[in-house]
Amino acid sequence: MFRTLRGFFSSDLAIDLGTANTLIYVRGKGIVLNEPSVVAIRQEFGARNSRSVLAVGAEAKRMLGRTPGSIQAIRPMKDGVIADFTVTGEMLKHFIRKVHEKRLFQPSPRIVICVPCGSTQVERRAIRESAMGAGAREVYLIEEPMAAAIGADLPIADPTGSMVLDIGGGTSEVGVISLGGIVYSHSLRIAGDKMDEAIINYVRRKYGLLVGEATAEKVKKDIGTAWDDSEVRQMEIKGRHIADGVPRSMVINSKEVHVALQESLTGIVSAIKAALEQTPPELAADIADKGLVVTGGGALLRDLDRMLREATGLPIVVTEDPLTCVVRGCGRALEETETLSEVFVHE
Amino acid sequence: METETPHKKSSSGFGPGLALAKARASLGLTHEEVAERLRLAPRQVQALEADDYGHLPGPTYVRGYLRSYAEMVGLASGPIIEAYSHVPTPNRTANLDSIAPKEEVTSQHRHVRLATYALVAIIIALAASWWQGRSRHRVAATAVRKHATVPAAPAASEPVPPQAEPVPQRSAPVSQRSAPVSQRAGSHAASSMSPTVAPAPVPGHSAQPVPVRVRPAAALSKTTAAPTRTVVTGSTSAAVAPGAAGGRALLVLTTTQDCWVDVRDAQGNKLLYETVPAGRVVTLDGNTPLKVFLGNAAGVQVEFDGKPFNQTPYIRGQVARFILGATGGH
């Protein structure tokens, strides 16, 4: 009853609880929060021996890899699902309060959260429980390919096939949608994080230099490319030399990064081909005519569309503002709950 | 798939098609070559250059095609997309209404809710009116019982109330001493039977523990034909007025137990409508047929027109309902 009462003082939210970033869409306002999914926890030893949240979001991300023994910077989401239930709940609670800053009462909103299409019942239940624990009044789950397709404004209600690829932080999702339902979907755990990892491994193997996740991510964003013949760019990176044990800097170019990313990109292309193989011929014809829509942070990788076009033979359409595409889709589902009630996941 | 809307050729140059066509021509590329590179059909490239978006998929796809095309021919994609956004095209946003579930009438539906509220309100109103009527009846019954029990002692200490009253001194009025038990019924009867009779103050009335209604002789003379009724409490016998002729009858009820009695005359007037305590004799006189209802039939002895009446065949449960003096029997 109190939750219902508090609901009057809360704004309904759509959350893209991503491995890399958490985005929140507030009903009637739009996207109000875009922060990294990182939480810094302070472990207090001694008499108190308790854990407390030190920082959440961008502030916590700056602490990644730079923390003393008493502080842990945690990414509570891994491969698109919850890796640390308690910390995820704390993070959600923090974000929900942040978007309800000027409210007198503790917020109790209705929340739409997207989940990877390959997530298990247990993983979905964990996300739902985590949101409920953060104060949600009601929680609706929506699969990421569907949210991405709605966010990209694809004609999902029409009797025509629409194919969407969402390359996120922890997972990449491929989905074929027609008549408001998912005809085929596949989730693979190759995405931004795996690309960063691939860059770290490449630099360590080739140059014996150990770089952090933040550095690898910056390399990927600044000079990373998916196409071999892209314009060559280079940047300086710093890390610890494995043999000498001292900090060193070196210059890496985009061709090397492309080599590092090749394995991940091949995995994504294979998933697209597998999806096309599994798609009914009529829908495959529609997709061949219209093309593949790419969303998610991974779509910002330079010349990804070109590579995919060559690899799949499909027209490739990168959506505008691909980073927010999923949360925009969740937001539209939230705004049009009556119309789009069928797209929610029913357990 | 393509929508079957009429072609809309843009010759004004507002759309991005012209710029793309010029850039393509400057590179010496054909439609087919561009289509091959973008993995599009040549007709789609032609449609893009002609700003003919009616034969292309939705806006999301068109923006993607334009961006790829612009990058391929070396143009900045920003201005091209900006130019496209100024082209008026129908259905900028995908219509998702068709996947909306069909509306079902559920308990959450507004009309159902309103009907439910109305029904509940009616039930509450009926219950309230029933309760109110029930409590009013109970109050009336309690009041009657109080009045009935209070005068019992004075009545006993005053053994000859009717006789004590100087009836002859009042130029032969028919004095009526009625205990409050029968007063209400008496008033009913009076109102129906002798409307012209007005109660007159009785000397020494205040000294009487029991209210006494005395009719003046003048008034009574008019009401000689009117029925009179006398109720004598206790075991005293009733001084009964002469029986009325022509459809009038005398009904004597002797209660051995408390009993609710409802007696109505031919006109439906309530001659008696109250609980009569045990040990009373009630004499009623009215136009037949008399409708009698006894709440505790076993506790009443009925005498009609001087003859004992057996109400046993009419007893249903505790109550008995019968008509006396009707043509062709009871």
Coordinates of C-alpha atoms in Angstrom, one line a residue, chain A:
Chain A
M1 CA 0.0 0.0 0.0
F2 CA 2.8 2.4 0.9
R3 CA 4.6 1.5 -2.3
T4 CA 1.4 2.5 -4.2
L5 CA 1.2 5.7 -2.3
R6 CA 4.9 6.4 -3.0
G7 CA 4.2 5.6 -6.6
F8 CA 2.3 8.9 -6.9
F9 CA 5.5 10.7 -6.0
S10 CA 7.7 8.7 -8.4
S11 CA 8.5 8.9 -12.1
D12 CA 8.3 5.7 -14.1
L13 CA 11.7 4.7 -15.4
A14 CA 13.2 2.7 -18.3
I15 CA 16.7 1.3 -17.5
D16 CA 19.3 -0.1 -19.8
L17 CA 21.2 -2.0 -17.2
G18 CA 24.3 -2.6 -19.3
T19 CA 27.6 -4.2 -18.5
A20 CA 29.4 -1.1 -19.4
N21 CA 26.9 1.7 -18.9
T22 CA 23.6 2.2 -17.2
L23 CA 21.2 4.5 -18.9
I24 CA 17.9 5.7 -17.4
Y25 CA 15.0 7.1 -19.3
V26 CA 12.4 9.0 -17.2
R27 CA 8.8 9.0 -18.5
G28 CA 7.9 12.3 -20.0
K29 CA 11.5 13.6 -19.7
G30 CA 13.8 11.4 -21.8
I31 CA 17.2 10.1 -21.0
V32 CA 18.4 11.7 -17.8
L33 CA 21.3 9.5 -16.8
N34 CA 24.1 7.8 -18.6
E35 CA 26.8 6.5 -16.2
P36 CA 29.2 3.6 -16.2
S37 CA 28.0 0.5 -14.4
V38 CA 30.8 0.7 -11.8
V39 CA 30.5 0.9 -8.0
A40 CA 33.3 1.7 -5.6
I41 CA 33.0 -0.1 -2.3
R42 CA 34.9 0.8 0.8
Q43 CA 35.7 -2.1 3.1
E44 CA 36.0 -1.0 6.7
F45 CA 38.0 -3.4 8.8
G46 CA 38.3 -3.5 12.6
A47 CA 35.4 -3.1 15.0
R48 CA 32.9 -2.0 12.3
N49 CA 34.0 -4.4 9.6
S50 CA 31.3 -3.2 7.2
R51 CA 31.0 -2.4 3.5
S52 CA 29.8 0.9 2.3
V53 CA 29.3 2.4 -1.1
L54 CA 31.9 5.0 -1.8
A55 CA 31.1 6.1 -5.3
V56 CA 28.9 5.0 -8.2
G57 CA 29.1 5.7 -11.9
A58 CA 31.6 7.9 -13.5
E59 CA 33.3 8.7 -10.2
A60 CA 33.7 5.1 -9.5
K61 CA 35.0 4.3 -12.9
R62 CA 37.8 6.8 -12.5
M63 CA 38.9 4.6 -9.5
L64 CA 39.0 1.4 -11.6
G65 CA 42.5 0.0 -11.3
R66 CA 43.6 2.8 -9.0
T67 CA 42.2 1.7 -5.7
P68 CA 44.0 0.9 -2.4
G69 CA 43.3 -2.3 -0.5
S70 CA 40.4 -1.0 1.4
I71 CA 38.5 0.1 -1.7
Q72 CA 37.1 -2.1 -4.4
A73 CA 35.9 -0.7 -7.7
I74 CA 33.4 -3.3 -9.0
R75 CA 31.6 -3.8 -12.2
P76 CA 28.6 -5.7 -10.9
M77 CA 27.3 -6.6 -14.3
K78 CA 29.2 -9.2 -16.3
D79 CA 28.2 -10.6 -19.8
G80 CA 25.0 -8.7 -19.6
V81 CA 23.8 -10.3 -16.4
I82 CA 24.2 -9.6 -12.7
A83 CA 27.5 -10.8 -11.3
D84 CA 27.1 -9.2 -7.9
F85 CA 23.5 -9.1 -6.7
T86 CA 24.0 -6.8 -3.7
V87 CA 26.2 -4.3 -5.4
T88 CA 23.8 -4.1 -8.5
G89 CA 21.0 -3.4 -6.1
E90 CA 23.0 -0.6 -4.4
M91 CA 23.9 0.8 -7.8
L92 CA 20.3 0.8 -9.0
K93 CA 19.1 2.3 -5.7
H94 CA 21.7 5.1 -6.2
F95 CA 20.7 5.8 -9.7
I96 CA 17.0 5.8 -8.9
R97 CA 17.5 8.2 -6.1
K98 CA 19.7 10.3 -8.4
V99 CA 16.9 10.8 -10.9
H100 CA 14.4 11.5 -8.0
E101 CA 16.7 14.0 -6.3
K102 CA 14.1 16.6 -5.4
R103 CA 11.5 14.2 -4.0
L104 CA 10.5 14.2 -0.4
F105 CA 9.5 10.5 -0.3
Q106 CA 11.5 7.5 -1.2
P107 CA 10.7 6.8 -4.8
S108 CA 8.8 3.7 -5.8
P109 CA 8.6 3.8 -9.6
R110 CA 7.5 1.3 -12.2
I111 CA 10.5 0.2 -14.1
V112 CA 11.2 -1.3 -17.5
I113 CA 14.5 -3.1 -17.7
C114 CA 16.0 -4.8 -20.7
V115 CA 17.6 -8.2 -20.4
P116 CA 19.8 -10.2 -22.8
C117 CA 17.7 -12.5 -24.9
G118 CA 20.0 -15.4 -23.9
S119 CA 19.7 -14.8 -20.2
T120 CA 18.3 -17.6 -18.0
Q121 CA 15.3 -17.5 -15.8
V122 CA 17.5 -17.2 -12.8
E123 CA 19.4 -14.3 -14.3
R124 CA 16.1 -12.5 -15.2
R125 CA 14.8 -13.2 -11.7
A126 CA 18.0 -11.7 -10.3
I127 CA 17.5 -8.5 -12.3
R128 CA 13.9 -8.3 -11.3
E129 CA 14.6 -8.9 -7.6
S130 CA 17.5 -6.4 -7.7
A131 CA 15.2 -3.7 -9.1
M132 CA 12.5 -4.5 -6.6
G133 CA 15.1 -4.3 -3.9
A134 CA 16.0 -0.9 -5.1
G135 CA 12.5 0.2 -4.5
A136 CA 10.6 -0.5 -7.7
R137 CA 6.9 -0.9 -7.5
E138 CA 6.6 -3.0 -10.6
V139 CA 9.2 -4.4 -12.9
Y140 CA 8.8 -5.2 -16.6
L141 CA 11.5 -7.0 -18.5
I142 CA 12.1 -6.5 -22.2
E143 CA 14.5 -8.4 -24.4
E144 CA 17.3 -6.3 -25.7
P145 CA 16.8 -7.0 -29.5
M146 CA 13.2 -6.0 -29.1
A147 CA 14.1 -2.8 -27.2
A148 CA 16.8 -2.0 -29.7
A149 CA 14.4 -2.5 -32.6
I150 CA 11.8 -0.2 -30.9
G151 CA 14.5 2.3 -30.1
A152 CA 15.7 2.3 -33.7
D153 CA 12.1 2.9 -34.8
L154 CA 11.9 -0.2 -37.0
P155 CA 8.5 -1.3 -38.2
I156 CA 8.3 -4.2 -35.9
A157 CA 4.5 -4.4 -36.0
D158 CA 4.5 -4.9 -39.8
P159 CA 4.5 -8.3 -41.5
T160 CA 8.0 -7.8 -42.6
G161 CA 11.3 -9.0 -41.2
S162 CA 13.6 -6.6 -39.4
M163 CA 17.0 -7.7 -38.3
V164 CA 18.8 -5.9 -35.5
L165 CA 22.3 -6.3 -34.1
D166 CA 23.1 -4.8 -30.7
I167 CA 26.7 -4.8 -29.8
G168 CA 26.9 -3.8 -26.1
G169 CA 29.5 -4.1 -23.4
G170 CA 29.0 -7.7 -22.3
T171 CA 26.8 -9.2 -25.0
S172 CA 26.0 -8.9 -28.6
E173 CA 22.4 -9.6 -29.5
V174 CA 21.1 -10.6 -32.9
G175 CA 17.4 -10.6 -33.4
V176 CA 14.9 -11.0 -36.3
I177 CA 11.6 -9.4 -35.5
S178 CA 8.3 -9.5 -37.3
L179 CA 4.7 -8.7 -36.3
G180 CA 5.7 -7.6 -32.9
G181 CA 7.5 -10.8 -31.9
I182 CA 11.0 -12.1 -32.0
V183 CA 11.3 -14.7 -34.7
Y184 CA 14.9 -15.6 -33.9
S185 CA 17.3 -14.2 -31.4
H186 CA 20.8 -15.1 -30.3
S187 CA 23.0 -13.7 -27.6
L188 CA 26.7 -14.1 -27.7
R189 CA 29.1 -13.0 -25.1
I190 CA 31.4 -11.2 -27.5
A191 CA 31.1 -7.5 -27.2
G192 CA 33.0 -4.4 -26.0
D193 CA 34.5 -6.0 -23.0
K194 CA 35.9 -8.9 -25.1
M195 CA 37.3 -6.4 -27.6
D196 CA 39.1 -4.6 -24.7
E197 CA 40.4 -7.9 -23.4
A198 CA 41.6 -8.8 -26.9
I199 CA 43.6 -5.5 -27.1
I200 CA 45.1 -6.1 -23.7
N201 CA 46.2 -9.6 -24.7
Y202 CA 47.5 -8.4 -28.1
V203 CA 49.6 -5.6 -26.5
R204 CA 50.9 -8.0 -23.8
R205 CA 51.8 -10.7 -26.3
K206 CA 53.4 -8.4 -28.9
Y207 CA 55.1 -5.8 -26.8
G208 CA 55.2 -7.4 -23.4
L209 CA 53.3 -4.4 -22.0
L210 CA 50.6 -4.7 -19.5
V211 CA 47.8 -2.1 -20.0
G212 CA 44.7 -1.6 -18.0
E213 CA 41.1 -2.0 -19.1
A214 CA 40.6 1.8 -19.3
T215 CA 43.6 2.1 -21.6
A216 CA 42.4 -0.7 -23.8
E217 CA 38.9 0.9 -24.1
K218 CA 40.4 4.2 -25.0
V219 CA 42.5 2.5 -27.8
K220 CA 39.4 0.8 -29.1
K221 CA 37.4 4.0 -29.1
D222 CA 40.0 6.3 -30.6
I223 CA 41.8 4.2 -33.2
G224 CA 40.0 0.9 -33.3
T225 CA 38.7 -0.2 -36.7
A226 CA 36.9 -3.1 -38.1
W227 CA 38.1 -2.7 -41.6
D228 CA 41.5 -3.6 -42.8
D229 CA 41.8 -0.7 -45.3
S230 CA 40.6 2.0 -43.0
E231 CA 42.7 5.1 -42.6
V232 CA 45.7 4.3 -40.4
R233 CA 45.7 6.1 -37.0
Q234 CA 48.0 5.7 -34.1
M235 CA 48.2 6.6 -30.4
E236 CA 50.5 6.4 -27.5
I237 CA 49.7 4.0 -24.7
K238 CA 51.3 3.5 -21.3
G239 CA 51.6 0.4 -19.2
R240 CA 53.9 -1.7 -17.2
H241 CA 56.5 -3.7 -19.0
I242 CA 56.2 -7.3 -18.0
A243 CA 60.0 -8.1 -18.2
D244 CA 61.3 -4.8 -16.8
G245 CA 58.5 -4.2 -14.3
V246 CA 58.7 -0.5 -15.0
P247 CA 56.2 1.8 -16.7
R248 CA 56.8 2.2 -20.4
S249 CA 55.0 3.9 -23.2
M250 CA 54.7 2.8 -26.8
V251 CA 52.7 3.7 -30.0
I252 CA 50.1 1.4 -31.4
N253 CA 48.4 1.9 -34.7
S254 CA 44.9 1.0 -36.0
K255 CA 46.1 -1.9 -38.1
E256 CA 47.4 -3.6 -35.0
V257 CA 44.1 -2.9 -33.2
H258 CA 42.3 -4.4 -36.2
V259 CA 44.3 -7.5 -35.9
A260 CA 43.5 -7.7 -32.2
L261 CA 39.8 -7.2 -32.8
Q262 CA 39.6 -9.7 -35.7
E263 CA 38.7 -12.7 -33.6
S264 CA 35.8 -10.8 -31.8
L265 CA 34.5 -9.4 -35.1
T266 CA 34.6 -12.8 -36.7
G267 CA 32.5 -14.2 -33.9
I268 CA 29.9 -11.4 -34.4
V269 CA 29.8 -12.1 -38.2
S270 CA 29.3 -15.8 -37.6
A271 CA 26.4 -15.0 -35.3
I272 CA 24.8 -12.9 -38.0
K273 CA 25.3 -15.6 -40.6
A274 CA 23.8 -18.2 -38.2
A275 CA 20.8 -15.9 -37.7
L276 CA 20.3 -15.6 -41.4
E277 CA 20.5 -19.3 -41.8
Q278 CA 17.8 -19.8 -39.1
T279 CA 15.5 -17.1 -40.5
P280 CA 12.5 -18.2 -42.6
P281 CA 13.1 -17.4 -46.3
E282 CA 10.4 -14.7 -46.7
L283 CA 11.8 -12.8 -43.7
A284 CA 15.4 -13.3 -45.0
A285 CA 14.3 -11.8 -48.3
D286 CA 12.9 -8.8 -46.4
I287 CA 16.2 -8.4 -44.5
A288 CA 18.2 -8.7 -47.7
D289 CA 16.2 -5.9 -49.2
K290 CA 16.2 -3.6 -46.2
G291 CA 19.4 -4.5 -44.4
L292 CA 20.8 -5.1 -41.0
V293 CA 20.4 -2.4 -38.3
V294 CA 23.3 -2.1 -35.9
T295 CA 22.9 -0.5 -32.5
G296 CA 24.8 -0.4 -29.2
G297 CA 28.2 1.1 -28.4
G298 CA 30.0 -1.4 -30.6
A299 CA 28.3 0.2 -33.6
L300 CA 30.6 3.2 -33.1
L301 CA 33.6 1.1 -34.0
R302 CA 35.1 2.7 -37.0
D303 CA 34.1 1.1 -40.3
L304 CA 32.1 -1.6 -38.7
D305 CA 29.4 -1.1 -41.2
R306 CA 31.8 -1.5 -44.1
M307 CA 33.2 -4.7 -42.7
L308 CA 29.7 -6.2 -42.0
R309 CA 28.5 -5.2 -45.4
E310 CA 31.4 -7.0 -47.0
A311 CA 31.1 -10.0 -44.7
T312 CA 27.4 -10.5 -44.9
G313 CA 26.4 -9.0 -48.2
L314 CA 23.6 -7.0 -46.5
P315 CA 23.0 -3.3 -46.5
I316 CA 24.1 -2.1 -43.1
V317 CA 22.3 0.7 -41.3
V318 CA 23.9 2.2 -38.2
T319 CA 21.3 3.9 -36.1
E320 CA 21.6 7.5 -35.0
D321 CA 23.0 7.6 -31.4
P322 CA 23.4 3.9 -31.1
L323 CA 24.5 4.1 -27.5
T324 CA 21.1 5.2 -26.4
C325 CA 19.0 3.1 -28.8
V326 CA 18.1 0.3 -26.3
V327 CA 17.1 2.7 -23.6
R328 CA 15.1 4.7 -26.0
G329 CA 13.3 1.5 -27.0
C330 CA 12.7 0.7 -23.3
G331 CA 11.4 4.3 -22.9
R332 CA 9.0 4.0 -25.7
A333 CA 7.7 0.7 -24.3
L334 CA 7.3 2.5 -21.0
E335 CA 5.4 5.4 -22.6
E336 CA 3.2 3.1 -24.6
T337 CA 2.7 0.4 -22.0
E338 CA -0.8 -0.3 -23.1
T339 CA 0.1 -0.7 -26.8
L340 CA 3.4 -2.5 -26.3
S341 CA 2.4 -4.7 -23.4
E342 CA 3.0 -7.8 -25.6
V343 CA 6.7 -7.1 -26.0
F344 CA 7.4 -7.5 -22.3
V345 CA 8.9 -10.8 -21.1
H346 CA 6.2 -12.9 -19.4
E347 CA 7.8 -15.4 -17.0

